[in-house]
XYZ file of C-alpha atoms in Angstrom:
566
model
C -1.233 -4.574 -22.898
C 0.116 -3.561 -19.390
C -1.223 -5.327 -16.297
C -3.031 -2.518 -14.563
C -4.982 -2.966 -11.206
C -6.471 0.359 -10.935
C -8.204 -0.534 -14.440
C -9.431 -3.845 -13.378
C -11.093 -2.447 -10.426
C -13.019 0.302 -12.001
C -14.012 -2.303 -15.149
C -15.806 -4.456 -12.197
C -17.680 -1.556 -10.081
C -18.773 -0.295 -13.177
C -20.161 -3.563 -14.556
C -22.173 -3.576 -11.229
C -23.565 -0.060 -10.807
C -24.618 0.127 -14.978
C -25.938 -3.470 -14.896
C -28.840 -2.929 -17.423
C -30.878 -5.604 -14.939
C -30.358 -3.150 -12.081
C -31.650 -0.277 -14.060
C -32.776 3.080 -12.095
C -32.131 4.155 -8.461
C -30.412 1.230 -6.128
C -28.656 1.470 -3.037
C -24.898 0.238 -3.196
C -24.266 -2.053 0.285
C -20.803 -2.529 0.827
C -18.631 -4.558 4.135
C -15.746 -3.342 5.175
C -13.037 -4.422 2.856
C -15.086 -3.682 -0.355
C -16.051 0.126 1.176
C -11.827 0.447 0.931
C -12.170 -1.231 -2.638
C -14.098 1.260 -4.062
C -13.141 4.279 -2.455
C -9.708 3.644 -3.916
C -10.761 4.027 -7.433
C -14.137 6.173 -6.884
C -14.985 9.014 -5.312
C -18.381 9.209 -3.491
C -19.775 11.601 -5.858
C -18.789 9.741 -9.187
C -20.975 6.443 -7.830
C -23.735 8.840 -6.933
C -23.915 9.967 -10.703
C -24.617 6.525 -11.542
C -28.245 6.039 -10.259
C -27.186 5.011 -7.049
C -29.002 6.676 -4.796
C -27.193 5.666 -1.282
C -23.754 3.839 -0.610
C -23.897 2.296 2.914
C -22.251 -0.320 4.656
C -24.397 -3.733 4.722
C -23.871 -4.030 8.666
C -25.575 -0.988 9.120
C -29.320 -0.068 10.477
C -31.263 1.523 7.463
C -35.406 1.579 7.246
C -37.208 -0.243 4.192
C -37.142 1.062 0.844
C -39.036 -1.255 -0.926
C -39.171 0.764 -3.868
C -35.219 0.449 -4.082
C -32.924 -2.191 -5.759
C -30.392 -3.007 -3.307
C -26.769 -4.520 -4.679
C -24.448 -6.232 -2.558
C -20.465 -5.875 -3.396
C -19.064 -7.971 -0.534
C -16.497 -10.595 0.631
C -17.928 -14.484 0.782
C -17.267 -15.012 3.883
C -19.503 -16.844 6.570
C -20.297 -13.191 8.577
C -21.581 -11.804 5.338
C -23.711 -14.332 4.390
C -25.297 -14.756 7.676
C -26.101 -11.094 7.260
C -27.522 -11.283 4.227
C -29.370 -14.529 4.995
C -30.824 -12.470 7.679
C -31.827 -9.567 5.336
C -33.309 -11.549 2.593
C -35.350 -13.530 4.880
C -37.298 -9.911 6.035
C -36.596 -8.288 2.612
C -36.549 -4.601 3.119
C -36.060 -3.418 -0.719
C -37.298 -4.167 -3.690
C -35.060 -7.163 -4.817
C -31.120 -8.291 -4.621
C -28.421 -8.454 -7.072
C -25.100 -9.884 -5.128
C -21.947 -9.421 -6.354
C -18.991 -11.146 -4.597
C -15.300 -9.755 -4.747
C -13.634 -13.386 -4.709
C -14.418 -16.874 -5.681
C -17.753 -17.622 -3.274
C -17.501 -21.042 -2.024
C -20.224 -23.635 -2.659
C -21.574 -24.145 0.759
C -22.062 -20.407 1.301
C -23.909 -20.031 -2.022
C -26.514 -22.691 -1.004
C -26.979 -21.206 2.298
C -27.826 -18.343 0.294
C -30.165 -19.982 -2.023
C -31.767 -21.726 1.146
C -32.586 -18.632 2.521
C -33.759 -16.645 -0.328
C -37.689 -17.840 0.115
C -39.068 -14.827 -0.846
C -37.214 -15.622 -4.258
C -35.856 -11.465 -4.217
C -32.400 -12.009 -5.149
C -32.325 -11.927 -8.863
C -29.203 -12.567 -9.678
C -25.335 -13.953 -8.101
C -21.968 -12.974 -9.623
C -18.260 -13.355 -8.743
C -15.989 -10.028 -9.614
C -12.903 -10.024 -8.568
C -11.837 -7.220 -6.740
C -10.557 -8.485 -3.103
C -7.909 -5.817 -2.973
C -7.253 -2.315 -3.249
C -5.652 -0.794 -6.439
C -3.048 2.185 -4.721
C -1.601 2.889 -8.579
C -1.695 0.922 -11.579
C 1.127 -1.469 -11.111
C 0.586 -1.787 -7.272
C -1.974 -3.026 -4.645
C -2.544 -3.876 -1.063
C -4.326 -6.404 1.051
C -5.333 -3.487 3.371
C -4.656 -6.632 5.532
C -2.833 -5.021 8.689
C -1.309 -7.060 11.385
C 0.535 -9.646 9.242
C 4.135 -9.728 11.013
C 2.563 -12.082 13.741
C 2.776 -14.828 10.537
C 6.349 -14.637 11.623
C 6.396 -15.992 14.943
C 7.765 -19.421 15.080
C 4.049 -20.571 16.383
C 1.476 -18.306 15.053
C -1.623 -17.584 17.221
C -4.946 -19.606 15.635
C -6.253 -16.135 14.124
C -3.189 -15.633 12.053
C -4.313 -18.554 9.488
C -7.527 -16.448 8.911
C -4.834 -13.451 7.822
C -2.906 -15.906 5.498
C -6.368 -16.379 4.013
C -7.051 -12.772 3.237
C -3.670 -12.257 2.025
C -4.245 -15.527 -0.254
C -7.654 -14.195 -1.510
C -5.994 -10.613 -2.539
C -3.371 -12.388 -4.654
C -6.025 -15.067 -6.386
C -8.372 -11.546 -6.980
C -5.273 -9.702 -8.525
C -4.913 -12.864 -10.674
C -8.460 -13.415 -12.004
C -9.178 -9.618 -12.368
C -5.879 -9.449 -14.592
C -7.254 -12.866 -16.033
C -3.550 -14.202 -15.580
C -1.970 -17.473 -14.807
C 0.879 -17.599 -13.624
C 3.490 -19.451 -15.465
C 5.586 -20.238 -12.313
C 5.256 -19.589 -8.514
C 8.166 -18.525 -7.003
C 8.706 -17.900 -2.891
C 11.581 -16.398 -0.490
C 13.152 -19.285 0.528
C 14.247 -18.318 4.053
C 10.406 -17.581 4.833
C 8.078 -20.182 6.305
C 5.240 -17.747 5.364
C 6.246 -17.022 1.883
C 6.037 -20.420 0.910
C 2.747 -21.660 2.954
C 1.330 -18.864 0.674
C 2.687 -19.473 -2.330
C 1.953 -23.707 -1.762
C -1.984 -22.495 -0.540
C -2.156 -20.402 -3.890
C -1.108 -22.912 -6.092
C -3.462 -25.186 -4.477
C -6.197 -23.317 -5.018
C -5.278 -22.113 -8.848
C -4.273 -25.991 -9.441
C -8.162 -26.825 -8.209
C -10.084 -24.441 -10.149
C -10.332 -24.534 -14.087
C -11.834 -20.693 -13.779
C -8.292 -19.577 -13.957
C -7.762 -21.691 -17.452
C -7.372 -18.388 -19.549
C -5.923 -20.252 -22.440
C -3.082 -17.974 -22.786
C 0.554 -19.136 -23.946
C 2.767 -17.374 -21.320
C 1.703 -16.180 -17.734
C 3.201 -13.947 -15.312
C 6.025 -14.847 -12.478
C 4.453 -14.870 -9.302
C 6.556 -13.881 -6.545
C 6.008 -14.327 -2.862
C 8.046 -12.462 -0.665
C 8.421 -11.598 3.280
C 9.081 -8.305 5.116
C 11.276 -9.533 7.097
C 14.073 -10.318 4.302
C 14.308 -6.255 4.313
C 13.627 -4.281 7.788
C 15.355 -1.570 6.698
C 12.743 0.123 3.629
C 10.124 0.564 5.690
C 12.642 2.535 8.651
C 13.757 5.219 6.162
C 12.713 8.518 5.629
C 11.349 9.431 1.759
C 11.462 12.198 -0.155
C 9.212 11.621 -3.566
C 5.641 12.934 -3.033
C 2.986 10.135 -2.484
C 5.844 8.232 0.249
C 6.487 11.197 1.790
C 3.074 12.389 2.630
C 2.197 8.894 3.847
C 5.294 8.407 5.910
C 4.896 12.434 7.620
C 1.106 12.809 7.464
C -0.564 9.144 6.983
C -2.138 8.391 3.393
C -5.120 5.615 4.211
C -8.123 5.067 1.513
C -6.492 8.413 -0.391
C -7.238 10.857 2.093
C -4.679 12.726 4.275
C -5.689 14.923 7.684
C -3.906 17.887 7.817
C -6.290 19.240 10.866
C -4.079 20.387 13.086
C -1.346 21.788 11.033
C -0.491 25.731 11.539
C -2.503 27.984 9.033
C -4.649 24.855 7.403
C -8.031 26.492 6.434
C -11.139 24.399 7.583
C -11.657 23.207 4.246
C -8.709 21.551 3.824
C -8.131 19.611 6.958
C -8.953 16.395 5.639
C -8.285 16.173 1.411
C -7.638 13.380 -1.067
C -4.764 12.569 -3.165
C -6.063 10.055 -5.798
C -4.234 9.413 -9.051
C -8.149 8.280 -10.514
C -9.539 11.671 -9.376
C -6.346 14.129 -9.581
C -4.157 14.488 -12.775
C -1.699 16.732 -11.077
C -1.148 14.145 -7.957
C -1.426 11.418 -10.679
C 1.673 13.132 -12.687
C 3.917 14.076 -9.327
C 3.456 11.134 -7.149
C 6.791 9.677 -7.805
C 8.492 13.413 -8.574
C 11.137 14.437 -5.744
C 10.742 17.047 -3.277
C 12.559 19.735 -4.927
C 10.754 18.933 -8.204
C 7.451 18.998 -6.324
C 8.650 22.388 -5.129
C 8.931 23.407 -9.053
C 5.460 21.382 -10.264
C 3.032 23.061 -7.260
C 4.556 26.674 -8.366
C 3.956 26.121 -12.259
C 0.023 24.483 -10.908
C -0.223 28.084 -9.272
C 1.189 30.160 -11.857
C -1.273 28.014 -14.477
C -4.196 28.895 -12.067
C -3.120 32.992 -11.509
C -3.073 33.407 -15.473
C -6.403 31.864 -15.678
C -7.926 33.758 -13.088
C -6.512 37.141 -15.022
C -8.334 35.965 -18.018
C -11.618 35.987 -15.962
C -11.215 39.271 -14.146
C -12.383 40.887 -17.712
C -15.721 40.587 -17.616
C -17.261 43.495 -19.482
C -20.896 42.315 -20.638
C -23.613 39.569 -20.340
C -21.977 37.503 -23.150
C -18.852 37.926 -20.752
C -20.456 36.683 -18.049
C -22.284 34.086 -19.286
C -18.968 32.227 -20.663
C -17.308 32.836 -17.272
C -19.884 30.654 -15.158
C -19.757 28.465 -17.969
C -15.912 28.160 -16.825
C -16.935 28.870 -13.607
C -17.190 24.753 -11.763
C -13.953 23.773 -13.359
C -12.334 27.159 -12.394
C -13.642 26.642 -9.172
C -12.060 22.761 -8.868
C -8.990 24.047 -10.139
C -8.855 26.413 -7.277
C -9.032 23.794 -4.683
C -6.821 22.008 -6.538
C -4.432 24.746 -6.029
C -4.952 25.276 -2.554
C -5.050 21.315 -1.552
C -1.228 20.585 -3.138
C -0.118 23.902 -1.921
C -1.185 23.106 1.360
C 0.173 19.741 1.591
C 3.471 20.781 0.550
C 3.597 23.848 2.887
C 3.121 21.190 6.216
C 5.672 18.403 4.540
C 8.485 21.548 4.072
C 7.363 22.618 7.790
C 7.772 18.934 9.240
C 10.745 18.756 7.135
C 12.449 22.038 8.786
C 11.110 20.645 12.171
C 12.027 17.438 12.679
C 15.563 17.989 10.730
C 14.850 15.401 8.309
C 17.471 16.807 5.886
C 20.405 15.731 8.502
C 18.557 12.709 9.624
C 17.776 11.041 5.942
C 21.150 11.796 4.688
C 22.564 9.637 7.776
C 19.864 6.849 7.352
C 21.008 6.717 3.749
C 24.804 6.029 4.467
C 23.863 3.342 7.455
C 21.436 1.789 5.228
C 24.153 1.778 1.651
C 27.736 1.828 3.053
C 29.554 -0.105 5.804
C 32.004 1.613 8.270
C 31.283 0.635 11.879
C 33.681 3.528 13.719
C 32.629 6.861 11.809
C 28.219 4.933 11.894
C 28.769 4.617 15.675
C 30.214 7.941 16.258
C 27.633 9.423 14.590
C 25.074 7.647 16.125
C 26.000 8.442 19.495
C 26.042 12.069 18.624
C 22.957 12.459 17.010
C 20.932 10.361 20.009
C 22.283 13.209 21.797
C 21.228 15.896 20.029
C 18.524 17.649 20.721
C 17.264 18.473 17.232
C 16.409 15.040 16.279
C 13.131 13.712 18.030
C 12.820 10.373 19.521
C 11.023 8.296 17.135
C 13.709 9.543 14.593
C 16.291 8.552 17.037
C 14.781 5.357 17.485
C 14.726 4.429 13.697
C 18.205 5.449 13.480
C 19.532 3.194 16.330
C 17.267 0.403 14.664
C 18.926 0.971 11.370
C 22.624 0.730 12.966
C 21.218 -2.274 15.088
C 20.522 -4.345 11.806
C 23.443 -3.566 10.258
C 26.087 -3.870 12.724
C 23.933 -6.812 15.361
C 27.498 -8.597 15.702
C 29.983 -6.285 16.417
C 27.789 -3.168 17.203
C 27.809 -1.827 20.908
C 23.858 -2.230 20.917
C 24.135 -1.798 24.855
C 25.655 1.895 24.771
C 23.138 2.328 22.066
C 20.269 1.407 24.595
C 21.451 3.462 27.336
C 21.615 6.396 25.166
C 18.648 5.857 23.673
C 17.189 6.075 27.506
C 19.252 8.797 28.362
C 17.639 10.724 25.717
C 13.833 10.015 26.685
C 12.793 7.272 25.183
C 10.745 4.809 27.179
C 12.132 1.652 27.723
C 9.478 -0.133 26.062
C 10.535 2.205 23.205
C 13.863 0.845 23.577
C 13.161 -2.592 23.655
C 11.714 -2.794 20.330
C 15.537 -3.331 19.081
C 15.497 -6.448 20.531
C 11.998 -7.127 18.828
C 13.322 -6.324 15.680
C 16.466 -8.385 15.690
C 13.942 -11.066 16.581
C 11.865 -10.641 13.913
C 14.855 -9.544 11.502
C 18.148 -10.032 12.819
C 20.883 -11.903 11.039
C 19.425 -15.561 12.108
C 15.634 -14.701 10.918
C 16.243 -13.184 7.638
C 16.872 -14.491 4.092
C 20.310 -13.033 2.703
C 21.378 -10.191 0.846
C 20.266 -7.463 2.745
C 23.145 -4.968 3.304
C 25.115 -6.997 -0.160
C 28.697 -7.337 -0.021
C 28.889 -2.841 1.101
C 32.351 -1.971 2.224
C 34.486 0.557 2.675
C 35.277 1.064 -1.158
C 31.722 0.761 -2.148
C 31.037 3.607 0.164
C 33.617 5.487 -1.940
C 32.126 4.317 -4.771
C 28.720 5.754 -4.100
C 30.164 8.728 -2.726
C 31.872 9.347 -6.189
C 28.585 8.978 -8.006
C 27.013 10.898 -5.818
C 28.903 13.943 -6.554
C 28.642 13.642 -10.111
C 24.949 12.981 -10.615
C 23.671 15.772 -7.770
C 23.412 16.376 -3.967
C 19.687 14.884 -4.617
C 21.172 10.934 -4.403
C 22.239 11.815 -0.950
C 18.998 11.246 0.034
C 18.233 8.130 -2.308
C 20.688 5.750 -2.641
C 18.973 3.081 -1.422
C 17.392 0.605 -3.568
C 15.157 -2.517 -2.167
C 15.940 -5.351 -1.783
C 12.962 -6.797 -3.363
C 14.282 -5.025 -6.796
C 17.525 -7.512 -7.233
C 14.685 -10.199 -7.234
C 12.429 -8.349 -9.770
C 14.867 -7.793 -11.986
C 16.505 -11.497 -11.690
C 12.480 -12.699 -12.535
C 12.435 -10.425 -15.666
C 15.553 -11.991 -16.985
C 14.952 -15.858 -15.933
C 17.813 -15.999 -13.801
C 15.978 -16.458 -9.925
C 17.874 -19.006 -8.041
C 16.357 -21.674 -7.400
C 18.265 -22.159 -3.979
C 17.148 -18.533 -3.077
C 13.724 -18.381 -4.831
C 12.285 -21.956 -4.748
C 9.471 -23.039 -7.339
C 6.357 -24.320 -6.150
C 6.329 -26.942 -9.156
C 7.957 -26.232 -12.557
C 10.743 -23.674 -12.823
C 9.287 -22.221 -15.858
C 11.588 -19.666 -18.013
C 11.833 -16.155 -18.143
C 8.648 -13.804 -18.550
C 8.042 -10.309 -19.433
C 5.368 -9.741 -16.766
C 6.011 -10.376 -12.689
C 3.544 -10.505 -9.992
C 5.455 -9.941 -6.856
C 3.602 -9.878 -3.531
C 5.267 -9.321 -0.129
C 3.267 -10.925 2.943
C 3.880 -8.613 5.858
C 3.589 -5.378 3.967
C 5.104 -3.250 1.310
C 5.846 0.353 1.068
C 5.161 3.325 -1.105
C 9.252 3.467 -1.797
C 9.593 0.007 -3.198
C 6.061 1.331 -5.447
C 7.734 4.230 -6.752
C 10.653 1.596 -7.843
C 8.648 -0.671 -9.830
C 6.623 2.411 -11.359
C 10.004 3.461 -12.546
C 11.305 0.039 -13.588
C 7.800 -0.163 -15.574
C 8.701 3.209 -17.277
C 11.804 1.816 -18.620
C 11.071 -1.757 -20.111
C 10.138 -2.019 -23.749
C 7.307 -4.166 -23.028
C 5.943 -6.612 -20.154
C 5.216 -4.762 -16.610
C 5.657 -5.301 -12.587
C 2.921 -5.299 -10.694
C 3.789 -5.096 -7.045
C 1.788 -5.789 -3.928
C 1.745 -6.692 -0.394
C -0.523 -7.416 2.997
C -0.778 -3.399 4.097
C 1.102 -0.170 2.770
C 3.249 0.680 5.591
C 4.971 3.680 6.714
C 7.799 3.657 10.006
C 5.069 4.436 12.102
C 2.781 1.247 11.337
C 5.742 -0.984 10.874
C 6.457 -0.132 13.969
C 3.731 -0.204 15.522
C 2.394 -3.903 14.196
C 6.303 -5.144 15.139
C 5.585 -4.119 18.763
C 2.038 -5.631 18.496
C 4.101 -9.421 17.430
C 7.467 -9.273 18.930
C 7.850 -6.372 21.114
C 6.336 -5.700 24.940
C 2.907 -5.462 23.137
C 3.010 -8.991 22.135
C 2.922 -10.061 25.970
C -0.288 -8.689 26.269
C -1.622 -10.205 23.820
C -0.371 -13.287 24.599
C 1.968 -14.245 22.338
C 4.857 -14.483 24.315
C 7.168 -13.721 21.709
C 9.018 -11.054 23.442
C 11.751 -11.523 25.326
């Protein structure tokens, strides 16, 4: 049976909201990680059908409702329980049923007992669920700020971040009720392998994760930083896309703003738990998308030709029997075609067609005169805006740090608006990612003739591979775990080696992206048995890479007080 996240999650929330002890209407108090938990995998609506008659977050102000069962779904952390210390000691509902989302440590739990004088909270559980399931094979931290774990002295706060990311991966492994057979880490990272040491620590200390089964998964542990470059490209299959042009947080996208949007749909939600036809297209290409939202309309004009013959009661009757799914199918409609309409708009705008197709040969193929030629032309250009332009220069400046003419690059990049503190986030990145920082591999052994190469292939399977050559870096690793054959040079074990598996955990501290998702998605598609599961500190798009690389190592960081730019 497949590892599957999404599953897991849902198989805990439900355990807590049909609890046969918490029987009739309760009020569902949430912190802020576990309000991201749930949404992920529920909608609001779907945990008000289960006798739940409020979902709020625990730090909020709400009156007494003593004739209310309240249930806590929270992190154990010292915060929370100081809350709820506070809240059972002046008990405002009826009684308590706490759930926790990781393993609850046993100080906290007898500060919890101390407190409970009033004897209200009837029972204490530990489900696992410190993480957010994105798709079935994939989940996130929601842990943001996590390149700082890369400066060579990490501010205090940043161990409480290696924490949370530890917590997510120990969750993933006790909701999947998996051991892992072997630990495996990115050998160039210092942060890969604290992690992977901390959760092997931890797994090594507690029998709960004793699940008695023959062969575990591979756990991977691997760092940002050993690939810059997926997180700077532009994407073209449907659930990267919208998150990299419109922002895709806790399943909902804003489209306020965009030309034509009716008010209805300025803010909708893409969920593969709550949307078959986003749940089927996610990973299909933008010309395919193109074809699937046309075939959802045609599907919904037939049906609505079917209900314009309405000729008596009996008629009638069986069309408002029809009528609320007609009616969600209609929004349905409307949602997808709206999305698409403002990605081909942004698309046409912002020249992404020209600009992809260039990101795609700097980030596959090496040929330093005709790259900086064409760099330097399209800084200049004024079709391409400047956070485009920006990723672009980045892109050339990782591949080509030695020889590359990074100060022309700079100037140009000024000359063409960019602020200078815009402009000095090269430097951050080399800092963070250059040659020197980050673990090998990155741009392979690309030349000249493997250009050709892909330039061959490229006209025989379709003008579509233009715009996705690329493949992650993290896949070589994936696919080296699958088969047994990690180095150990590269990939160092945190104890035993251990042999090959069918199933791999991989988790990438600093974040992941929705590209290197769709990859393992597809990889899981094709393997006779045994699944990926993929997962990482924060989904990121350009923008937030960017943004949390300026925060660490770029003019940001100074005001912070990090010092780490220079």
């Amino acid at each position: 049976m497949a590892m599957n996240v999404t599953s897991a999650v849902r198989f805990y929330v439900d355990k807590i909201v049909s609890d046969p002890k918490i029987s009739g209407m309760k009020v569902l108090l949430l912190d802020a990680v576990t309000t991201q938990v749930v949404a992920m995998v529920y909608s609001q609506s779907q945990i008000l059908e289960k006798e739940v008659y409020l979902v709020e977050r625990m730090d909020a102000d709400h009156e007494p409702m003593q004739h209310l069962k309240a249930v806590y779904f929270i992190r154990p952390t010292k915060e929370n329980i100081q809350t709820l210390c506070a809240e059972i000691s002046k008990p405002r509902f009826l009684e308590y049923h706490v759930f926790f989302c990781s393993i609850c440590p046993n100080e906290l739990l007898q500060q919890l007992a101390a407190a409970d004088e009033h004897e209200v909270v009837r029972q204490v559980h530990e489900y696992y669920a410190e993480f957010c399931a994105v798709n079935e094979d994939f989940f996130s931290a929601n842990c943001p700020d996590t390149l700082q774990l890369a400066l060579p002295r990490p501010p205090a706060a940043a161990k409480k971040l290696l924490s949370r990311n530890r917590d997510a991966v120990l969750s993933v492994l006790l909701a999947l009720k998996k051991k892992p057979s072997t630990i495996r880490y990115a050998g160039s990272s210092s942060t890969a392998r604290e992690l992977a040491m901390d959760i092997s620590a931890q797994i090594q200390a507690d029998q709960i994760f004793d699940f008695r089964r023959q062969q575990g998964p591979v756990l991977l542990i691997l760092d940002r930083r050993d690939d810059p470059v997926t997180p700077l490209l532009s994407q073209w299959t449907y659930q990267a896309m919208v998150h990299e042009l419109l922002g895709l947080n806790d399943n909902r996208v804003v489209l306020k703003g965009a030309p034509g949007v009716r008010k209805d749909l300025e803010e909708v939600v893409l969920s593969c738990t709550q949307d078959d036809f986003f749940a089927k297209n996610r990973f299909s290409n933008f010309g395919d998308l193109g074809v699937a939202v046309k075939n959802l309309m045609d599907e919904y004009q037939k049906a609505t030709r079917l209900n314009e013959n309405i000729n008596s009661i009996e008629d009638m009757q069986a069309f408002l029997e029809r009528y609320p799914a007609f009616r969600s199918q209609s929004l349905n409609v409307s949602k997808h075609v709206a999305v698409l309409s403002e990605l081909a708009r942004l698309v046409d705008v912002y020249h992404l067609l020209d600009v992809s197709q260039f990101e795609q040969e700097l980030a596959c193929a090496d040929d330093h005169v005709l790259h900086y030629r064409e760099l330097m032309e399209k800084l200049t250009s004024s079709r391409i805006k400047a956070p485009d332009k920006l990723r672009l220069a980045m892109l050339y400046a990782l591949r080509y740090e030695d020889m590359g003419n990074l100060r022309a690059v700079k100037s140009r990049l000024l000359d063409s608006g960019l602020t200078p503190e815009k402009v000095d986030l090269l430097d951050a990145l080399l800092q963070y990612s250059g040659n020197a920082a980050r673990g090998p591999g990155l741009f392979g052994q690309d030349n000249l003739m493997s250009k050709l190469g892909k330039q061959i292939t490229t006209t025989l399977q379709g003008v579509e591979n233009v715009y996705a050559q690329h493949v992650p870096l993290m896949m070589t690793a994936v696919e080296a775990a699958l088969k047994g054959k990690l180095k150990d040079s590269v990939y160092p074990a945190v104890g035993p080696s251990g042999g090959k598996s069918q199933e791999v955990i991989v988790f990438m501290v600093g974040g992941v992206t929705y590209e290197e998702a769709c990859k393992v998605a597809e990889l899981n598609a094709s393997l006779p048995s045994g699944n990926v599961v993929l997962g990482g500190s924060f989904v990121h798009n350009s923008t937030s890479f960017l943004e949390e690389l300026n925060l660490s190592f770029g003019p940001a960081s100074q005001e912070r007080g990090l010092g780490a730019f220079r």
